[in-house]
């Protein structure tokens, strides 16, 4: 592919950079003040090693439960290990792969006390991880757009659109695996294009991104389906690389 040497007007470049910076700032605003909703509660419970049945036995006793008693379920269960987190998912939420919940548990163990004391809320602990994971999608989006269009203008535009997307900002502040899923979708697509173009060690990284994506959320399977269709059509159009591309791509998915 011939690389573009397009020169971005200073005003446009400044505007796009400002939008990207604004998008980054928006992701960290009021992390500990927004409503902690149903799905986020279950994220903290699973990561902490609790099961719903254990909690039901303790709190549903026809009595008033003070807030402090409920907040202890947002902390690592005493005596539990990562195995308890996986077990909780297997017993009550088997549709959710364990990667993000194990990452959250490690984040709680490593930075939970520091973040809670610094920002006076345990919610910052749970929401800061997906926010940081979502930030990785911005440079990856730039790389993907560059791989597709070989244009600095298109790359900055794509990154700016993602940075200020209200939908993306909302889920970047949600203690669920959607931030990691977005990052893995963009990363896998970029690595796939790099692999098809250069046919090198990028295939190994692509295979890793597929594995991480599948261990993040079942919806990553939709990305794989789209990539299979894309590689199949591309190989059909370019018969010279048909067998090689399909063979290596298939091995990457195994």
Coordinates of N, CA, C and O in Angstrom, one line a residue, residues 23-29 31 100 103-104 107-108 110-112 114-115 119 123-140 162 168-184:
X23 N -12.0 13.7 25.4 CA -12.6 12.4 25.6 C -11.9 11.6 26.7 O -12.5 10.9 27.5
X24 N -10.5 11.8 26.8 CA -9.8 11.2 27.9 C -10.2 11.7 29.2 O -10.4 10.9 30.2
X25 N -10.4 13.0 29.3 CA -10.8 13.6 30.6 C -12.2 13.2 31.0 O -12.4 12.9 32.1
X26 N -13.1 13.2 30.0 CA -14.5 12.7 30.3 C -14.5 11.4 30.9 O -15.4 11.1 31.8
X27 N -13.6 10.5 30.5 CA -13.6 9.1 31.0 C -13.3 9.0 32.5 O -13.7 8.1 33.2
X28 N -12.7 10.1 33.1 CA -12.3 10.0 34.5 C -13.1 11.0 35.4 O -12.9 11.0 36.6
X29 N -14.1 11.7 34.8 CA -14.9 12.6 35.5 C -16.0 11.9 36.3 O -16.7 11.1 35.7
X31 N -16.1 9.4 38.5 CA -16.1 8.0 38.5 C -16.8 7.4 39.8 O -17.5 6.4 39.8
X100 N -11.9 -10.8 32.7 CA -12.1 -9.5 33.2 C -12.3 -9.6 34.7 O -11.8 -8.7 35.5
X103 N -9.0 -10.0 36.4 CA -8.3 -8.8 36.3 C -8.8 -7.8 37.4 O -8.0 -7.1 38.0
X104 N -10.1 -7.8 37.6 CA -10.7 -6.9 38.6 C -10.2 -7.3 40.0 O -9.9 -6.5 40.8
X107 N -6.7 -6.2 40.4 CA -6.7 -4.7 40.6 C -7.2 -4.3 42.0 O -6.6 -3.4 42.6
X108 N -8.2 -5.0 42.5 CA -8.6 -4.8 43.9 C -7.5 -5.1 44.9 O -7.3 -4.3 45.9
X110 N -4.3 -5.2 44.3 CA -3.1 -4.3 44.2 C -3.3 -2.9 44.5 O -2.4 -2.2 45.0
X111 N -4.5 -2.3 44.1 CA -4.7 -0.9 44.2 C -6.0 -0.5 44.9 O -6.3 0.7 45.1
X112 N -6.8 -1.5 45.4 CA -8.0 -1.2 46.0 C -8.0 -0.3 47.2 O -8.7 0.8 47.2
X114 N -5.5 1.8 48.2 CA -5.0 3.1 47.8 C -6.0 4.0 47.1 O -6.2 5.1 47.5
X115 N -6.7 3.4 46.1 CA -7.7 4.2 45.4 C -8.9 4.6 46.3 O -9.4 5.7 46.2
X119 N -9.7 8.5 46.9 CA -10.9 9.1 46.4 C -12.1 8.9 47.2 O -13.3 9.3 46.8
X123 N -15.9 2.7 44.7 CA -16.3 2.7 43.3 C -15.2 3.1 42.3 O -15.2 2.6 41.2
X124 N -14.3 4.0 42.8 CA -13.2 4.4 42.0 C -12.3 3.2 41.6 O -11.8 3.1 40.5
X125 N -12.2 2.3 42.6 CA -11.4 1.1 42.3 C -12.0 0.2 41.2 O -11.3 -0.2 40.2
X126 N -13.3 0.0 41.2 CA -13.9 -0.9 40.2 C -14.0 -0.2 38.8 O -13.9 -0.9 37.8
X127 N -14.2 1.1 38.8 CA -14.4 1.8 37.5 C -13.1 2.3 36.9 O -13.1 2.6 35.7
X128 N -12.1 2.4 37.7 CA -10.8 2.9 37.1 C -10.2 1.9 36.2 O -9.5 2.3 35.1
X129 N -10.3 0.6 36.5 CA -9.8 -0.4 35.6 C -10.4 -0.4 34.2 O -9.6 -0.3 33.2
X130 N -11.7 -0.5 34.0 CA -12.3 -0.4 32.7 C -12.0 0.9 32.0 O -11.8 0.9 30.7
X131 N -11.9 2.0 32.7 CA -11.5 3.2 32.1 C -10.1 3.2 31.5 O -9.9 3.6 30.4
X132 N -9.2 2.6 32.2 CA -7.8 2.5 31.7 C -7.7 1.6 30.5 O -7.0 1.8 29.5
X133 N -8.5 0.5 30.6 CA -8.5 -0.5 29.5 C -9.1 0.1 28.3 O -8.7 -0.1 27.2
X134 N -10.1 1.0 28.5 CA -10.8 1.6 27.3 C -9.9 2.6 26.7 O -9.9 2.9 25.5
X135 N -9.0 3.2 27.5 CA -8.0 4.2 26.9 C -7.1 3.6 25.9 O -6.7 4.2 24.9
X136 N -6.8 2.3 26.1 CA -5.9 1.6 25.1 C -6.6 1.5 23.7 O -5.8 1.4 22.7
X137 N -7.9 1.6 23.7 CA -8.5 1.6 22.4 C -8.3 2.8 21.5 O -8.4 2.7 20.3
X138 N -7.9 3.9 22.1 CA -7.6 5.1 21.3 C -6.4 5.0 20.4 O -6.5 5.2 19.2
X139 N -5.2 4.7 21.0 CA -4.1 4.5 20.1 C -4.3 3.3 19.1 O -3.8 3.3 18.0
X140 N -5.0 2.3 19.6 CA -5.3 1.2 18.7 C -6.2 1.6 17.5 O -6.0 1.1 16.4
X162 N -14.1 8.3 18.3 CA -14.2 7.3 19.3 C -14.0 7.9 20.7 O -14.7 7.6 21.7
X168 N -19.3 5.4 24.1 CA -18.0 4.8 24.5 C -17.6 5.4 25.9 O -17.0 4.7 26.7
X169 N -17.8 6.7 26.1 CA -17.5 7.3 27.4 C -18.3 6.6 28.5 O -17.8 6.4 29.6
X170 N -19.6 6.4 28.2 CA -20.5 5.8 29.2 C -20.0 4.4 29.6 O -19.8 4.1 30.8
X171 N -19.7 3.6 28.7 CA -19.2 2.2 29.0 C -17.8 2.2 29.5 O -17.3 1.2 30.1
X172 N -17.0 3.2 29.2 CA -15.7 3.3 29.8 C -15.7 3.5 31.3 O -14.8 3.2 32.0
X173 N -16.8 4.0 31.8 CA -17.0 4.3 33.2 C -17.8 3.2 33.9 O -18.2 3.4 35.1
X174 N -18.1 2.1 33.2 CA -18.9 1.1 33.8 C -18.0 -0.1 34.2 O -17.2 -0.6 33.4
X175 N -18.2 -0.6 35.4 CA -17.4 -1.7 35.9 C -17.9 -3.0 35.3 O -18.4 -3.9 36.0
X176 N -17.7 -3.1 34.0 CA -18.0 -4.4 33.3 C -16.9 -4.6 32.2 O -16.0 -3.8 32.1
X177 N -17.0 -5.7 31.5 CA -15.9 -6.1 30.6 C -16.0 -5.4 29.2 O -15.2 -5.8 28.3
X178 N -17.0 -4.5 29.0 CA -17.2 -3.9 27.7 C -16.0 -3.1 27.3 O -15.7 -3.0 26.1
X179 N -15.3 -2.4 28.2 CA -14.1 -1.6 27.8 C -13.0 -2.5 27.3 O -12.4 -2.2 26.2
X180 N -12.8 -3.6 27.9 CA -11.8 -4.6 27.5 C -12.2 -5.2 26.2 O -11.4 -5.4 25.3
X181 N -13.5 -5.5 26.0 CA -14.0 -6.1 24.8 C -13.8 -5.1 23.6 O -13.3 -5.6 22.5
X182 N -14.0 -3.8 23.7 CA -13.8 -2.9 22.7 C -12.3 -2.8 22.3 O -12.0 -2.8 21.1
X183 N -11.5 -2.8 23.3 CA -10.0 -2.8 23.0 C -9.6 -4.0 22.3 O -8.8 -3.9 21.3
X184 N -10.1 -5.2 22.6 CA -9.7 -6.4 22.0 C -10.2 -6.5 20.6 O -9.6 -7.1 19.7

